[in-house]
mmCIF file of C-alpha atoms in Angstrom:
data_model
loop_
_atom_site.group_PDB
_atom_site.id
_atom_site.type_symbol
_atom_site.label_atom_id
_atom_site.label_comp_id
_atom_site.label_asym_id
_atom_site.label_seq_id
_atom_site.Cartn_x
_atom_site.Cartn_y
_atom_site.Cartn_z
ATOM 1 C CA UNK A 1024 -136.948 40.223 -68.506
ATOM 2 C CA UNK A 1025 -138.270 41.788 -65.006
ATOM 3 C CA UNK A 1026 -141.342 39.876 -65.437
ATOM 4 C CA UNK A 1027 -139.101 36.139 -65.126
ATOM 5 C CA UNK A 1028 -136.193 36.862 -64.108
ATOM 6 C CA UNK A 1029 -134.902 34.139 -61.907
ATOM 7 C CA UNK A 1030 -134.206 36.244 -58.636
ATOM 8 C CA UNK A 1031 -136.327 39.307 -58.918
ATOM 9 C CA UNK A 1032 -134.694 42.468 -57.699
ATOM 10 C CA UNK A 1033 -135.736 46.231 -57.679
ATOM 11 C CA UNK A 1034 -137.095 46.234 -60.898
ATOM 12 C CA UNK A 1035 -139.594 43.643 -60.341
ATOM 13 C CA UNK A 1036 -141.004 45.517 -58.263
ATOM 14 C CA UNK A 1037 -140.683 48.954 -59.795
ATOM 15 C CA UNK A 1038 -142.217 47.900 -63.134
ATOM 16 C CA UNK A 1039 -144.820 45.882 -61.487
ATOM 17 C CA UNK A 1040 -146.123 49.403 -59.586
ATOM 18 C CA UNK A 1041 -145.615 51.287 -62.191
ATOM 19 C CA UNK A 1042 -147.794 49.416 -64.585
ATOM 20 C CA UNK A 1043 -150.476 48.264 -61.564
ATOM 21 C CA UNK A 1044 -151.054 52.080 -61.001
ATOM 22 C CA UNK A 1045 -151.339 52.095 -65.063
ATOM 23 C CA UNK A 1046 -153.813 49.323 -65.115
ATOM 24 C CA UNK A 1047 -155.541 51.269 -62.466
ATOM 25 C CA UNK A 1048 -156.199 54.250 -64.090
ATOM 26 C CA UNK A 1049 -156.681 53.376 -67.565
ATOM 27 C CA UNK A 1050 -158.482 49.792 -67.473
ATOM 28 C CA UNK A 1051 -161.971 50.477 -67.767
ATOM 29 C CA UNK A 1052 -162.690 46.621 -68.052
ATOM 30 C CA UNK A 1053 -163.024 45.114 -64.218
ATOM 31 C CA UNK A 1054 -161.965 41.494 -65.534
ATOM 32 C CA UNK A 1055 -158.984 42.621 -67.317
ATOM 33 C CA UNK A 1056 -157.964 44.961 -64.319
ATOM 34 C CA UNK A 1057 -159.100 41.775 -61.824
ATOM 35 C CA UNK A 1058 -156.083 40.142 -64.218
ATOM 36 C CA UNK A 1059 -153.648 42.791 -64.263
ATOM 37 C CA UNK A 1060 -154.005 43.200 -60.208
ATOM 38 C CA UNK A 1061 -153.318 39.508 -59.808
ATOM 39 C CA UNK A 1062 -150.071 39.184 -62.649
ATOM 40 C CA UNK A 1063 -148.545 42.668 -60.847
ATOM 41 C CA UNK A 1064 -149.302 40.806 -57.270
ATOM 42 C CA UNK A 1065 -147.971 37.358 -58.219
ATOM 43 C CA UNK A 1066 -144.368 39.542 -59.398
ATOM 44 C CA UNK A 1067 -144.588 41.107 -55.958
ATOM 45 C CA UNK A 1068 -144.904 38.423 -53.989
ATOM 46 C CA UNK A 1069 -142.012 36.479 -55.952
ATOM 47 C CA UNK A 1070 -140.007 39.565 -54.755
ATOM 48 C CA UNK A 1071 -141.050 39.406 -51.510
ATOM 49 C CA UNK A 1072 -140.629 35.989 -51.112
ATOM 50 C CA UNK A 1073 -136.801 36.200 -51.793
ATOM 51 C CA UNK A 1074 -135.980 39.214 -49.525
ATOM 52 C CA UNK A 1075 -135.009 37.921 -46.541
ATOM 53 C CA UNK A 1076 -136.922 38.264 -43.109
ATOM 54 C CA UNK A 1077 -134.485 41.515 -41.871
ATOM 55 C CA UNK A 1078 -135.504 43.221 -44.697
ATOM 56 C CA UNK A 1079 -132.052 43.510 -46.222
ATOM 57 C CA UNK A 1080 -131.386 44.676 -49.784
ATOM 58 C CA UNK A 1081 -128.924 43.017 -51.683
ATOM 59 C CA UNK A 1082 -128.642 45.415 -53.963
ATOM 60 C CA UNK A 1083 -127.832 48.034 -51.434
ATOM 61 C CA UNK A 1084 -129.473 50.468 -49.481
ATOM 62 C CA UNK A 1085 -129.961 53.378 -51.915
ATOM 63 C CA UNK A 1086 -132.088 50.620 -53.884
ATOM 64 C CA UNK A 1087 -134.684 50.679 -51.120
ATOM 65 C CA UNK A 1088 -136.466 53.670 -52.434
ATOM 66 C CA UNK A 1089 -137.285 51.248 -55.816
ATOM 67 C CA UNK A 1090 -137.413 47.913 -54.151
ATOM 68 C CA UNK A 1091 -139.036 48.179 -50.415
ATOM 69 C CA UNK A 1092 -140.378 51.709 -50.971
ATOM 70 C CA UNK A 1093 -142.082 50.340 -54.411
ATOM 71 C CA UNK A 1094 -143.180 47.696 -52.663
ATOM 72 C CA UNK A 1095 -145.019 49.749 -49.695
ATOM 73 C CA UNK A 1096 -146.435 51.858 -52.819
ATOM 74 C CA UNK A 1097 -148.313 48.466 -54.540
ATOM 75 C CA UNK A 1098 -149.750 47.777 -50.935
ATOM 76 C CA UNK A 1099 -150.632 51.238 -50.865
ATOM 77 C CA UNK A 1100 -152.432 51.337 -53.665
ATOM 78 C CA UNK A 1101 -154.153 47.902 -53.250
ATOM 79 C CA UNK A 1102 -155.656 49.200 -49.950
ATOM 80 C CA UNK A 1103 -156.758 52.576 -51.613
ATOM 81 C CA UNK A 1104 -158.518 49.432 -54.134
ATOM 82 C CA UNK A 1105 -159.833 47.696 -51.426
ATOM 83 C CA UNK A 1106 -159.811 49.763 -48.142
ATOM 84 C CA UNK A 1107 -158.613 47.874 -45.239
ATOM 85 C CA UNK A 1108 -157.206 44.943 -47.341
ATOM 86 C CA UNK A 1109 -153.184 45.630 -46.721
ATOM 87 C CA UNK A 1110 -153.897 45.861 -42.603
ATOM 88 C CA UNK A 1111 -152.715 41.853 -41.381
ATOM 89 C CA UNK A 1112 -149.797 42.684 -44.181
ATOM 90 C CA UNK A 1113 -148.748 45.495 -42.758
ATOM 91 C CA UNK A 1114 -148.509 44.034 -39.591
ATOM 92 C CA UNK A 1115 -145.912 41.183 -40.750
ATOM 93 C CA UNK A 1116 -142.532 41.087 -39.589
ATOM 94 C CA UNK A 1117 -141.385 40.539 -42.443
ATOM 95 C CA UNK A 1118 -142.914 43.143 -44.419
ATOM 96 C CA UNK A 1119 -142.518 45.455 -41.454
ATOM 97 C CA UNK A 1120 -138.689 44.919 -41.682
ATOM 98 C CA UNK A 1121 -138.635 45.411 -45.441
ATOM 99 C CA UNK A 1122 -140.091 48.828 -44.703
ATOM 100 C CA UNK A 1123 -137.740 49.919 -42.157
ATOM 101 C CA UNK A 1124 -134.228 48.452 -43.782
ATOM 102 C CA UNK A 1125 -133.108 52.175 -44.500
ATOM 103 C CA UNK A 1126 -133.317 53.159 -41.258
ATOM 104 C CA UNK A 1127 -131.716 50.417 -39.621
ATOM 105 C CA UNK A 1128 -128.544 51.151 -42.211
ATOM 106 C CA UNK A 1129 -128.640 55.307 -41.286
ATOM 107 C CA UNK A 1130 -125.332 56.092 -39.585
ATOM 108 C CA UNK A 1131 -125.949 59.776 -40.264
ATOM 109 C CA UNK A 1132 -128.322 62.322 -41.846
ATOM 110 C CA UNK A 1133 -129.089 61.034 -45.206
ATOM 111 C CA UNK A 1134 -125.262 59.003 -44.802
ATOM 112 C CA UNK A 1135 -125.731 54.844 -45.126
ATOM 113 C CA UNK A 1136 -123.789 52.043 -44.471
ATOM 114 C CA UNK A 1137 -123.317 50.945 -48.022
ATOM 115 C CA UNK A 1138 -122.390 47.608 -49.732
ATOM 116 C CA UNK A 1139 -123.232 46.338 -53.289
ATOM 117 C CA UNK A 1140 -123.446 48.597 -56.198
ATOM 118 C CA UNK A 1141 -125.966 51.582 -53.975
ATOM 119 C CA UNK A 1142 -124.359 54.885 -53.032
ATOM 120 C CA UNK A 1143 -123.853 55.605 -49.327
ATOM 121 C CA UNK A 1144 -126.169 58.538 -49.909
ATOM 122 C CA UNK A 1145 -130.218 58.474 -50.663
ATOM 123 C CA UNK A 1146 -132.167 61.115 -50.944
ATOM 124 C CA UNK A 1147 -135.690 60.805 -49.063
ATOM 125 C CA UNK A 1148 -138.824 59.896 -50.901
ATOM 126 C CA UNK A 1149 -141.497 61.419 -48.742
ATOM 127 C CA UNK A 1150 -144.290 60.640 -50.625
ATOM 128 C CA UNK A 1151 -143.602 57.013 -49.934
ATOM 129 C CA UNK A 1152 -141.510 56.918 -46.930
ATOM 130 C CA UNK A 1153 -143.653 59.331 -44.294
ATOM 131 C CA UNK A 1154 -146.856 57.252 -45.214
ATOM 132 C CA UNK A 1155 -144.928 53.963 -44.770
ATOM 133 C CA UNK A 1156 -144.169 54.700 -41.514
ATOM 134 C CA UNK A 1157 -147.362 55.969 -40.213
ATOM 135 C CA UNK A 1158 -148.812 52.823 -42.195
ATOM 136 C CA UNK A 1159 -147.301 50.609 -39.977
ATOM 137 C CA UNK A 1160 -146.627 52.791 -36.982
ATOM 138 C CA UNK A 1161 -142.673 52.908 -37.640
ATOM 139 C CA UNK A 1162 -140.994 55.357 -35.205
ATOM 140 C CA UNK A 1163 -137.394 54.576 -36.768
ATOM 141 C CA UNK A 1164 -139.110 55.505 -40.487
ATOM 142 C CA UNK A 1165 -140.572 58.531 -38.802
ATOM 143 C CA UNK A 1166 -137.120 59.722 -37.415
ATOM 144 C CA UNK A 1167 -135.251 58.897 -40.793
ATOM 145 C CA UNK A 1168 -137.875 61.170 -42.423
ATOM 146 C CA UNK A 1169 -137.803 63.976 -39.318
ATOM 147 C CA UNK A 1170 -136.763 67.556 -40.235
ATOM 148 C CA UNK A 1171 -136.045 66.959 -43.583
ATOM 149 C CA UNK A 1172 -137.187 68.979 -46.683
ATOM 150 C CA UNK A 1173 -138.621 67.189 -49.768
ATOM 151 C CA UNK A 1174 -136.032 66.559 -53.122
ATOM 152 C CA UNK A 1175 -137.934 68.379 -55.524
ATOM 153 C CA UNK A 1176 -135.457 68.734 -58.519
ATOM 154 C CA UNK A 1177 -132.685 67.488 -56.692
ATOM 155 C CA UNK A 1178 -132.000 64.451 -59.274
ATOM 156 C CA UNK A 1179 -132.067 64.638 -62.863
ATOM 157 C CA UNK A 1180 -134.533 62.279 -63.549
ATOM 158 C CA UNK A 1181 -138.671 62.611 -62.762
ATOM 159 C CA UNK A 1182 -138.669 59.916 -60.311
ATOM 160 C CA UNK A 1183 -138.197 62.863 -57.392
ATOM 161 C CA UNK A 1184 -140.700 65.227 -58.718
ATOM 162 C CA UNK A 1185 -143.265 62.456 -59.391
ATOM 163 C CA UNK A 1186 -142.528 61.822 -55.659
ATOM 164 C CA UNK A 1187 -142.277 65.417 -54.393
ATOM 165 C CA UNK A 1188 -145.769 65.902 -56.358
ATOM 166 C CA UNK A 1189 -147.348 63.181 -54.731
ATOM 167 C CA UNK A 1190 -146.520 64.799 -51.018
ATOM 168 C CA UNK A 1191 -149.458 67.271 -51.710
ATOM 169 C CA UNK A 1192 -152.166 64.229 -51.484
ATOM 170 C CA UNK A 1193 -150.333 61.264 -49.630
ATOM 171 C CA UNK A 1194 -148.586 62.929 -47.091
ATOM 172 C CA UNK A 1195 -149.366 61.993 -43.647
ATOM 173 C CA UNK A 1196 -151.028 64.514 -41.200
ATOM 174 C CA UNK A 1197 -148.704 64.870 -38.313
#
């Protein structure tokens, strides 16, 4: 269903990274990976396409770590792919504001201004937000991210240590 639904939302995105970084990985065949790159980027962009040009989250802002987050994380990857390639994107307004929604919502610590269905809490994803920001130069993302520690084991599910693991080789140098 995350593959047509009619207004993608968090999982579009999600699954799509998820199964692009899969694709990456495993596919030893460049035409089938050349497919899978384009199917995963086609999903993104329908998700992108729909967010509005603030960046906002309908879903809420605890969402942003699997919707704007994942999104940063397919770019991410794509310009690891192809070095270079994500550069003009990054610089969009657009994108740029999709990236820095959760810091515009911050009224406190790790405290949001919450609407929808997300929790007025979020725990930082370092491994994605810190190289975010420095991707596209965001001093709010950089402040939202300042002084805290990491959430290894703080949830009980292995999104956080997946996350908290990938700090030791995408974390930015400060």
């Amino acid at each position: 269903y995350w593959v047509e639904t009619p207004v993608p939302q968090n999982w579009t995105i999600w699954c799509s990274v998820n199964n692009l970084y899969a694709a990456s990985v495993c596919e030893t065949d460049p035409e089938k990976l050349e497919f899978f790159t384009k199917e995963f980027v086609r999903l993104a962009s329908r998700f992108t396409s729909l967010c509005f040009d603030d960046g906002y989250c309908p879903e809420g802002p605890s969402y942003y770590t699997k919707a704007g987050l994942m999104l940063f994380r397919m770019l991410d990857l794509l310009n690891k792919m192809v070095p270079g390639s994500m550069e003009k994107l990054y610089a969009e307004p657009k994108i740029r504001n999709i990236f820095e929604f959760v810091a515009k919502v911050r009224i406190g610590n790790d405290q949001l201004i919450s609407f929808a269905d997300g929790s007025p809490l979020m725990l930082t994803n370092f491994s994605v937000l810190m190289p975010a920001a420095k991707a596209i130069n965001s001093i709010p993302l950089l402040r939202f991210g300042a002084g805290k520690q990491s959430d290894l084991g703080a949830t009980v599910n292995g999104d956080y240590l997946v996350s908290s693991l990938a700090l030791l080789f995408d974390y930015p140098e400060q």
